[in-house]
Amino acid sequence: MSTAEQRLAQAFPPLGIRVTAGPLELRSISAEDVLALIDVVRDGVHADEVMPFSFPWTDVTDEDLPSHYLQWWWRTLATFSTDAWELNLCAVWEGEVVGVQGVTTQDFPTLRFGETGSWLGRRYQGRGIGTAMRRAFCTLLFDELGFEFVTSAAFTDNPASIRVSQKVGYKENGLDWKHPRDERGTLQRMLLLPEDLIRGEPITVSGAAALRRFVGIEPSPSQP
């Protein structure tokens, strides 16, 4: 981290999370990262004829993509609070930005769960990177951030995403329906408990203690 990034992370701990696991790094998204992520999205995340996301965020023109993506990034930071927060980390594989892994929570100090979501550039898919991202991230959630379970979901016509969840240890947990492109799709909901997590490479984490204090699940140094 640069000196400016370190100061920002001290002021706003969600910007200070960093996880390493073998060739994988998950880190808080910087301004440079978000520009690199825009380039990855422009290069393709999925085939045009399918929509793997409940919210069709990739359905924007190439001209509008930068502003839409920047607005999403800023919004997740601006709305980060103890009661409801979304943590998104830039996924870097062998030094190259490849996608995003995140989790969304509600009333976390009480409920202690969240829903994971991710995306990976199309040219990086099929190489085990998505599975490595999710394993490292869920290890962070359970071991460092106090999650008691996590959920996920994928459309039933997206078997690759469902397989990633299964490789991490998620179990099927019912069905749901969404219509991201004005056509109903069936979502397979998934549930992961700590004891079911299939771990990957050992992880090294920095910034977790400050984030725990920031979201109210660990006393600050000034508190008893």
PDB file of C-alpha atoms in Angstrom:
ATOM      1  CA  MET A   1       0.000   0.000   0.000  1.00  0.00           C
ATOM      2  CA  SER A   2       1.076   3.565  -0.662  1.00  0.00           C
ATOM      3  CA  THR A   3       1.193   6.040   2.223  1.00  0.00           C
ATOM      4  CA  ALA A   4      -2.068   7.606   1.030  1.00  0.00           C
ATOM      5  CA  GLU A   5      -3.770   4.183   0.866  1.00  0.00           C
ATOM      6  CA  GLN A   6      -2.546   3.371   4.386  1.00  0.00           C
ATOM      7  CA  ARG A   7      -3.997   6.618   5.716  1.00  0.00           C
ATOM      8  CA  LEU A   8      -7.301   5.960   3.968  1.00  0.00           C
ATOM      9  CA  ALA A   9      -7.435   2.431   5.424  1.00  0.00           C
ATOM     10  CA  GLN A  10      -6.827   3.818   8.921  1.00  0.00           C
ATOM     11  CA  ALA A  11      -9.708   6.245   8.461  1.00  0.00           C
ATOM     12  CA  PHE A  12     -11.979   3.707   6.723  1.00  0.00           C
ATOM     13  CA  PRO A  13     -11.010   0.085   7.557  1.00  0.00           C
ATOM     14  CA  PRO A  14     -12.988  -1.558   4.704  1.00  0.00           C
ATOM     15  CA  LEU A  15     -10.227  -0.166   2.474  1.00  0.00           C
ATOM     16  CA  GLY A  16      -7.545  -2.046   4.396  1.00  0.00           C
ATOM     17  CA  ILE A  17      -8.435  -5.710   3.897  1.00  0.00           C
ATOM     18  CA  ARG A  18      -5.899  -7.897   2.117  1.00  0.00           C
ATOM     19  CA  VAL A  19      -5.936 -11.705   1.778  1.00  0.00           C
ATOM     20  CA  THR A  20      -3.282 -13.832   0.103  1.00  0.00           C
ATOM     21  CA  ALA A  21      -3.584 -17.530  -0.723  1.00  0.00           C
ATOM     22  CA  GLY A  22      -0.901 -18.936  -2.997  1.00  0.00           C
ATOM     23  CA  PRO A  23      -1.112 -17.140  -6.382  1.00  0.00           C
ATOM     24  CA  LEU A  24      -4.348 -15.380  -5.328  1.00  0.00           C
ATOM     25  CA  GLU A  25      -4.689 -11.990  -3.690  1.00  0.00           C
ATOM     26  CA  LEU A  26      -8.001 -10.492  -2.565  1.00  0.00           C
ATOM     27  CA  ARG A  27      -7.651  -6.824  -1.680  1.00  0.00           C
ATOM     28  CA  SER A  28      -9.762  -3.765  -1.077  1.00  0.00           C
ATOM     29  CA  ILE A  29     -10.523  -2.090  -4.385  1.00  0.00           C
ATOM     30  CA  SER A  30      -8.329   0.936  -5.092  1.00  0.00           C
ATOM     31  CA  ALA A  31      -8.856   3.612  -7.751  1.00  0.00           C
ATOM     32  CA  GLU A  32      -6.294   1.832  -9.946  1.00  0.00           C
ATOM     33  CA  ASP A  33      -8.054  -1.507  -9.384  1.00  0.00           C
ATOM     34  CA  VAL A  34     -11.477  -0.191 -10.350  1.00  0.00           C
ATOM     35  CA  LEU A  35     -10.076   1.095 -13.652  1.00  0.00           C
ATOM     36  CA  ALA A  36      -8.469  -2.306 -14.277  1.00  0.00           C
ATOM     37  CA  LEU A  37     -11.775  -4.011 -13.441  1.00  0.00           C
ATOM     38  CA  ILE A  38     -13.585  -1.868 -16.005  1.00  0.00           C
ATOM     39  CA  ASP A  39     -11.130  -3.134 -18.620  1.00  0.00           C
ATOM     40  CA  VAL A  40     -11.780  -6.743 -17.543  1.00  0.00           C
ATOM     41  CA  VAL A  41     -15.548  -6.235 -17.876  1.00  0.00           C
ATOM     42  CA  ARG A  42     -15.088  -4.662 -21.306  1.00  0.00           C
ATOM     43  CA  ASP A  43     -13.138  -7.751 -22.340  1.00  0.00           C
ATOM     44  CA  GLY A  44     -16.166  -9.905 -21.429  1.00  0.00           C
ATOM     45  CA  VAL A  45     -17.661 -11.600 -18.381  1.00  0.00           C
ATOM     46  CA  HIS A  46     -20.276 -13.820 -20.047  1.00  0.00           C
ATOM     47  CA  ALA A  47     -21.775 -14.577 -23.444  1.00  0.00           C
ATOM     48  CA  ASP A  48     -24.144 -11.880 -24.729  1.00  0.00           C
ATOM     49  CA  GLU A  49     -27.078 -14.261 -25.002  1.00  0.00           C
ATOM     50  CA  VAL A  50     -27.045 -15.205 -21.289  1.00  0.00           C
ATOM     51  CA  MET A  51     -27.369 -13.216 -18.073  1.00  0.00           C
ATOM     52  CA  PRO A  52     -25.878 -14.960 -15.023  1.00  0.00           C
ATOM     53  CA  PHE A  53     -26.577 -12.088 -12.603  1.00  0.00           C
ATOM     54  CA  SER A  54     -29.839 -11.373 -10.753  1.00  0.00           C
ATOM     55  CA  PHE A  55     -29.220  -7.689 -11.421  1.00  0.00           C
ATOM     56  CA  PRO A  56     -28.093  -7.276 -15.061  1.00  0.00           C
ATOM     57  CA  TRP A  57     -25.253  -4.854 -14.344  1.00  0.00           C
ATOM     58  CA  THR A  58     -23.327  -5.855 -17.470  1.00  0.00           C
ATOM     59  CA  ASP A  59     -26.204  -4.721 -19.716  1.00  0.00           C
ATOM     60  CA  VAL A  60     -24.766  -1.257 -20.313  1.00  0.00           C
ATOM     61  CA  THR A  61     -23.079   0.283 -23.309  1.00  0.00           C
ATOM     62  CA  ASP A  62     -19.315   0.443 -23.494  1.00  0.00           C
ATOM     63  CA  GLU A  63     -19.621   4.215 -23.203  1.00  0.00           C
ATOM     64  CA  ASP A  64     -21.713   4.042 -20.008  1.00  0.00           C
ATOM     65  CA  LEU A  65     -19.767   1.234 -18.311  1.00  0.00           C
ATOM     66  CA  PRO A  66     -17.092   3.380 -16.577  1.00  0.00           C
ATOM     67  CA  SER A  67     -19.590   5.745 -14.936  1.00  0.00           C
ATOM     68  CA  HIS A  68     -21.935   2.902 -13.911  1.00  0.00           C
ATOM     69  CA  TYR A  69     -19.112   0.866 -12.421  1.00  0.00           C
ATOM     70  CA  LEU A  70     -17.650   3.831 -10.568  1.00  0.00           C
ATOM     71  CA  GLN A  71     -21.084   4.675  -9.178  1.00  0.00           C
ATOM     72  CA  TRP A  72     -21.480   1.097  -7.904  1.00  0.00           C
ATOM     73  CA  TRP A  73     -18.048   1.218  -6.249  1.00  0.00           C
ATOM     74  CA  TRP A  74     -18.644   4.579  -4.588  1.00  0.00           C
ATOM     75  CA  ARG A  75     -22.139   3.549  -3.467  1.00  0.00           C
ATOM     76  CA  THR A  76     -20.891   0.420  -1.685  1.00  0.00           C
ATOM     77  CA  LEU A  77     -18.374   2.547   0.221  1.00  0.00           C
ATOM     78  CA  ALA A  78     -20.811   5.387   1.005  1.00  0.00           C
ATOM     79  CA  THR A  79     -23.499   3.049   2.383  1.00  0.00           C
ATOM     80  CA  PHE A  80     -21.121   0.882   4.471  1.00  0.00           C
ATOM     81  CA  SER A  81     -22.483   0.826   8.052  1.00  0.00           C
ATOM     82  CA  THR A  82     -22.682  -1.421  11.082  1.00  0.00           C
ATOM     83  CA  ASP A  83     -26.257  -2.404  10.259  1.00  0.00           C
ATOM     84  CA  ALA A  84     -25.774  -3.200   6.571  1.00  0.00           C
ATOM     85  CA  TRP A  85     -22.508  -3.507   4.709  1.00  0.00           C
ATOM     86  CA  GLU A  86     -21.119  -4.862   1.502  1.00  0.00           C
ATOM     87  CA  LEU A  87     -17.478  -5.888   1.291  1.00  0.00           C
ATOM     88  CA  ASN A  88     -16.086  -6.292  -2.212  1.00  0.00           C
ATOM     89  CA  LEU A  89     -12.483  -7.278  -2.855  1.00  0.00           C
ATOM     90  CA  CYS A  90     -10.512  -7.125  -6.065  1.00  0.00           C
ATOM     91  CA  ALA A  91      -9.288 -10.578  -7.112  1.00  0.00           C
ATOM     92  CA  VAL A  92      -5.718 -10.648  -8.401  1.00  0.00           C
ATOM     93  CA  TRP A  93      -4.275 -13.868  -9.840  1.00  0.00           C
ATOM     94  CA  GLU A  94      -0.523 -14.077 -10.334  1.00  0.00           C
ATOM     95  CA  GLY A  95      -0.397 -10.279 -10.267  1.00  0.00           C
ATOM     96  CA  GLU A  96      -3.224  -9.729 -12.775  1.00  0.00           C
ATOM     97  CA  VAL A  97      -6.634  -8.233 -11.911  1.00  0.00           C
ATOM     98  CA  VAL A  98      -9.256 -10.860 -12.829  1.00  0.00           C
ATOM     99  CA  GLY A  99     -12.546 -10.059 -11.058  1.00  0.00           C
ATOM    100  CA  VAL A 100     -14.340  -9.323  -7.779  1.00  0.00           C
ATOM    101  CA  GLN A 101     -15.404 -11.398  -4.775  1.00  0.00           C
ATOM    102  CA  GLY A 102     -17.840  -9.921  -2.274  1.00  0.00           C
ATOM    103  CA  VAL A 103     -20.442 -10.383   0.437  1.00  0.00           C
ATOM    104  CA  THR A 104     -23.589  -8.438   1.355  1.00  0.00           C
ATOM    105  CA  THR A 105     -24.961  -8.343   4.911  1.00  0.00           C
ATOM    106  CA  GLN A 106     -27.944  -7.016   6.865  1.00  0.00           C
ATOM    107  CA  ASP A 107     -27.956  -6.379  10.644  1.00  0.00           C
ATOM    108  CA  PHE A 108     -24.719  -8.306  10.879  1.00  0.00           C
ATOM    109  CA  PRO A 109     -23.933  -7.833  14.614  1.00  0.00           C
ATOM    110  CA  THR A 110     -27.147  -9.775  15.329  1.00  0.00           C
ATOM    111  CA  LEU A 111     -27.637 -12.084  12.351  1.00  0.00           C
ATOM    112  CA  ARG A 112     -23.991 -12.960  11.542  1.00  0.00           C
ATOM    113  CA  PHE A 113     -24.517 -14.104   7.956  1.00  0.00           C
ATOM    114  CA  GLY A 114     -24.256 -12.720   4.450  1.00  0.00           C
ATOM    115  CA  GLU A 115     -24.672 -13.584   0.779  1.00  0.00           C
ATOM    116  CA  THR A 116     -21.569 -14.056  -1.320  1.00  0.00           C
ATOM    117  CA  GLY A 117     -21.327 -13.007  -4.932  1.00  0.00           C
ATOM    118  CA  SER A 118     -18.539 -12.790  -7.463  1.00  0.00           C
ATOM    119  CA  TRP A 119     -17.625 -12.299 -11.080  1.00  0.00           C
ATOM    120  CA  LEU A 120     -14.596 -13.328 -13.087  1.00  0.00           C
ATOM    121  CA  GLY A 121     -13.410 -12.137 -16.480  1.00  0.00           C
ATOM    122  CA  ARG A 122     -14.413 -14.619 -19.161  1.00  0.00           C
ATOM    123  CA  ARG A 123     -10.854 -15.337 -20.293  1.00  0.00           C
ATOM    124  CA  TYR A 124      -9.920 -16.352 -16.735  1.00  0.00           C
ATOM    125  CA  GLN A 125     -12.789 -18.799 -16.302  1.00  0.00           C
ATOM    126  CA  GLY A 126     -12.367 -22.576 -16.265  1.00  0.00           C
ATOM    127  CA  ARG A 127      -8.967 -22.438 -14.548  1.00  0.00           C
ATOM    128  CA  GLY A 128     -10.041 -22.938 -10.915  1.00  0.00           C
ATOM    129  CA  ILE A 129      -9.635 -19.247 -10.074  1.00  0.00           C
ATOM    130  CA  GLY A 130     -13.292 -18.746  -9.118  1.00  0.00           C
ATOM    131  CA  THR A 131     -13.121 -21.676  -6.695  1.00  0.00           C
ATOM    132  CA  ALA A 132      -9.888 -20.361  -5.165  1.00  0.00           C
ATOM    133  CA  MET A 133     -11.452 -16.896  -4.763  1.00  0.00           C
ATOM    134  CA  ARG A 134     -14.499 -18.249  -2.955  1.00  0.00           C
ATOM    135  CA  ARG A 135     -12.539 -20.617  -0.703  1.00  0.00           C
ATOM    136  CA  ALA A 136     -10.163 -17.877   0.433  1.00  0.00           C
ATOM    137  CA  PHE A 137     -13.002 -15.399   0.901  1.00  0.00           C
ATOM    138  CA  CYS A 138     -15.202 -17.777   2.917  1.00  0.00           C
ATOM    139  CA  THR A 139     -12.198 -18.655   5.080  1.00  0.00           C
ATOM    140  CA  LEU A 140     -11.844 -14.914   5.765  1.00  0.00           C
ATOM    141  CA  LEU A 141     -15.543 -14.620   6.624  1.00  0.00           C
ATOM    142  CA  PHE A 142     -15.594 -17.560   9.027  1.00  0.00           C
ATOM    143  CA  ASP A 143     -12.171 -17.296  10.624  1.00  0.00           C
ATOM    144  CA  GLU A 144     -11.673 -13.544  10.778  1.00  0.00           C
ATOM    145  CA  LEU A 145     -15.044 -11.776  10.514  1.00  0.00           C
ATOM    146  CA  GLY A 146     -17.352 -13.873  12.678  1.00  0.00           C
ATOM    147  CA  PHE A 147     -19.788 -15.215  10.081  1.00  0.00           C
ATOM    148  CA  GLU A 148     -21.901 -18.162  11.251  1.00  0.00           C
ATOM    149  CA  PHE A 149     -23.053 -19.135   7.748  1.00  0.00           C
ATOM    150  CA  VAL A 150     -23.109 -17.716   4.243  1.00  0.00           C
ATOM    151  CA  THR A 151     -25.495 -18.094   1.340  1.00  0.00           C
ATOM    152  CA  SER A 152     -25.192 -17.805  -2.420  1.00  0.00           C
ATOM    153  CA  ALA A 153     -27.332 -18.340  -5.505  1.00  0.00           C
ATOM    154  CA  ALA A 154     -26.945 -19.082  -9.193  1.00  0.00           C
ATOM    155  CA  PHE A 155     -29.373 -19.558 -12.043  1.00  0.00           C
ATOM    156  CA  THR A 156     -29.971 -23.214 -12.830  1.00  0.00           C
ATOM    157  CA  ASP A 157     -28.811 -22.647 -16.411  1.00  0.00           C
ATOM    158  CA  ASN A 158     -25.393 -21.612 -15.047  1.00  0.00           C
ATOM    159  CA  PRO A 159     -24.008 -24.974 -13.898  1.00  0.00           C
ATOM    160  CA  ALA A 160     -20.420 -23.693 -13.757  1.00  0.00           C
ATOM    161  CA  SER A 161     -21.327 -21.266 -10.959  1.00  0.00           C
ATOM    162  CA  ILE A 162     -23.226 -23.971  -9.080  1.00  0.00           C
ATOM    163  CA  ARG A 163     -20.217 -26.282  -9.370  1.00  0.00           C
ATOM    164  CA  VAL A 164     -17.969 -23.622  -7.836  1.00  0.00           C
ATOM    165  CA  SER A 165     -20.321 -23.401  -4.845  1.00  0.00           C
ATOM    166  CA  GLN A 166     -20.342 -27.181  -4.503  1.00  0.00           C
ATOM    167  CA  LYS A 167     -16.525 -27.341  -4.654  1.00  0.00           C
ATOM    168  CA  VAL A 168     -16.399 -24.877  -1.765  1.00  0.00           C
ATOM    169  CA  GLY A 169     -18.869 -26.921   0.296  1.00  0.00           C
ATOM    170  CA  TYR A 170     -22.205 -25.143  -0.204  1.00  0.00           C
ATOM    171  CA  LYS A 171     -25.347 -27.282  -0.061  1.00  0.00           C
ATOM    172  CA  GLU A 172     -28.559 -26.769  -2.018  1.00  0.00           C
ATOM    173  CA  ASN A 173     -31.025 -24.632  -0.041  1.00  0.00           C
ATOM    174  CA  GLY A 174     -34.191 -24.217  -2.096  1.00  0.00           C
ATOM    175  CA  LEU A 175     -35.198 -22.354  -5.238  1.00  0.00           C
ATOM    176  CA  ASP A 176     -36.054 -18.761  -6.052  1.00  0.00           C
ATOM    177  CA  TRP A 177     -37.107 -16.805  -9.134  1.00  0.00           C
ATOM    178  CA  LYS A 178     -35.688 -13.644 -10.679  1.00  0.00           C
ATOM    179  CA  HIS A 179     -36.185 -11.875 -13.998  1.00  0.00           C
ATOM    180  CA  PRO A 180     -33.049  -9.913 -14.859  1.00  0.00           C
ATOM    181  CA  ARG A 181     -34.038  -9.551 -18.529  1.00  0.00           C
ATOM    182  CA  ASP A 182     -37.851  -9.540 -18.276  1.00  0.00           C
ATOM    183  CA  GLU A 183     -37.857 -13.322 -18.437  1.00  0.00           C
ATOM    184  CA  ARG A 184     -38.186 -15.463 -15.336  1.00  0.00           C
ATOM    185  CA  GLY A 185     -35.171 -17.517 -14.356  1.00  0.00           C
ATOM    186  CA  THR A 186     -34.840 -20.121 -11.619  1.00  0.00           C
ATOM    187  CA  LEU A 187     -32.208 -19.534  -8.960  1.00  0.00           C
ATOM    188  CA  GLN A 188     -30.644 -22.401  -7.047  1.00  0.00           C
ATOM    189  CA  ARG A 189     -30.030 -21.079  -3.547  1.00  0.00           C
ATOM    190  CA  MET A 190     -27.004 -22.419  -1.657  1.00  0.00           C
ATOM    191  CA  LEU A 191     -25.943 -22.520   2.005  1.00  0.00           C
ATOM    192  CA  LEU A 192     -22.468 -22.896   3.507  1.00  0.00           C
ATOM    193  CA  LEU A 193     -21.771 -23.724   7.162  1.00  0.00           C
ATOM    194  CA  PRO A 194     -18.271 -23.372   8.659  1.00  0.00           C
ATOM    195  CA  GLU A 195     -17.918 -27.109   9.152  1.00  0.00           C
ATOM    196  CA  ASP A 196     -18.738 -27.746   5.470  1.00  0.00           C
ATOM    197  CA  LEU A 197     -16.146 -25.340   4.059  1.00  0.00           C
ATOM    198  CA  ILE A 198     -13.662 -27.114   1.791  1.00  0.00           C
ATOM    199  CA  ARG A 199     -10.567 -25.028   2.344  1.00  0.00           C
ATOM    200  CA  GLY A 200      -7.948 -24.261  -0.256  1.00  0.00           C
ATOM    201  CA  GLU A 201      -4.532 -22.666   0.168  1.00  0.00           C
ATOM    202  CA  PRO A 202      -3.802 -21.339   3.684  1.00  0.00           C
ATOM    203  CA  ILE A 203      -4.581 -17.634   3.840  1.00  0.00           C
ATOM    204  CA  THR A 204      -2.695 -14.671   5.230  1.00  0.00           C
ATOM    205  CA  VAL A 205      -4.872 -11.721   6.259  1.00  0.00           C
ATOM    206  CA  SER A 206      -4.223  -8.100   7.151  1.00  0.00           C
ATOM    207  CA  GLY A 207      -6.764  -5.486   8.231  1.00  0.00           C
ATOM    208  CA  ALA A 208      -9.362  -7.851   9.723  1.00  0.00           C
ATOM    209  CA  ALA A 209      -9.125  -6.629  13.332  1.00  0.00           C
ATOM    210  CA  ALA A 210      -9.725  -3.009  12.325  1.00  0.00           C
ATOM    211  CA  LEU A 211     -12.706  -4.061  10.193  1.00  0.00           C
ATOM    212  CA  ARG A 212     -14.193  -6.086  13.066  1.00  0.00           C
ATOM    213  CA  ARG A 213     -14.055  -3.014  15.279  1.00  0.00           C
ATOM    214  CA  PHE A 214     -15.457  -0.819  12.517  1.00  0.00           C
ATOM    215  CA  VAL A 215     -18.577  -2.982  12.072  1.00  0.00           C
ATOM    216  CA  GLY A 216     -19.102  -3.378  15.811  1.00  0.00           C
ATOM    217  CA  ILE A 217     -18.262  -7.034  16.383  1.00  0.00           C
ATOM    218  CA  GLU A 218     -15.125  -6.384  18.407  1.00  0.00           C
ATOM    219  CA  PRO A 219     -14.487  -3.665  21.014  1.00  0.00           C
ATOM    220  CA  SER A 220     -12.210  -0.813  20.006  1.00  0.00           C
ATOM    221  CA  PRO A 221      -8.931  -0.483  21.954  1.00  0.00           C
ATOM    222  CA  SER A 222     -10.474   2.337  24.038  1.00  0.00           C
ATOM    223  CA  GLN A 223     -13.395   0.153  25.171  1.00  0.00           C
ATOM    224  CA  PRO A 224     -13.211  -2.284  28.107  1.00  0.00           C
TER     225      PRO A 224
END
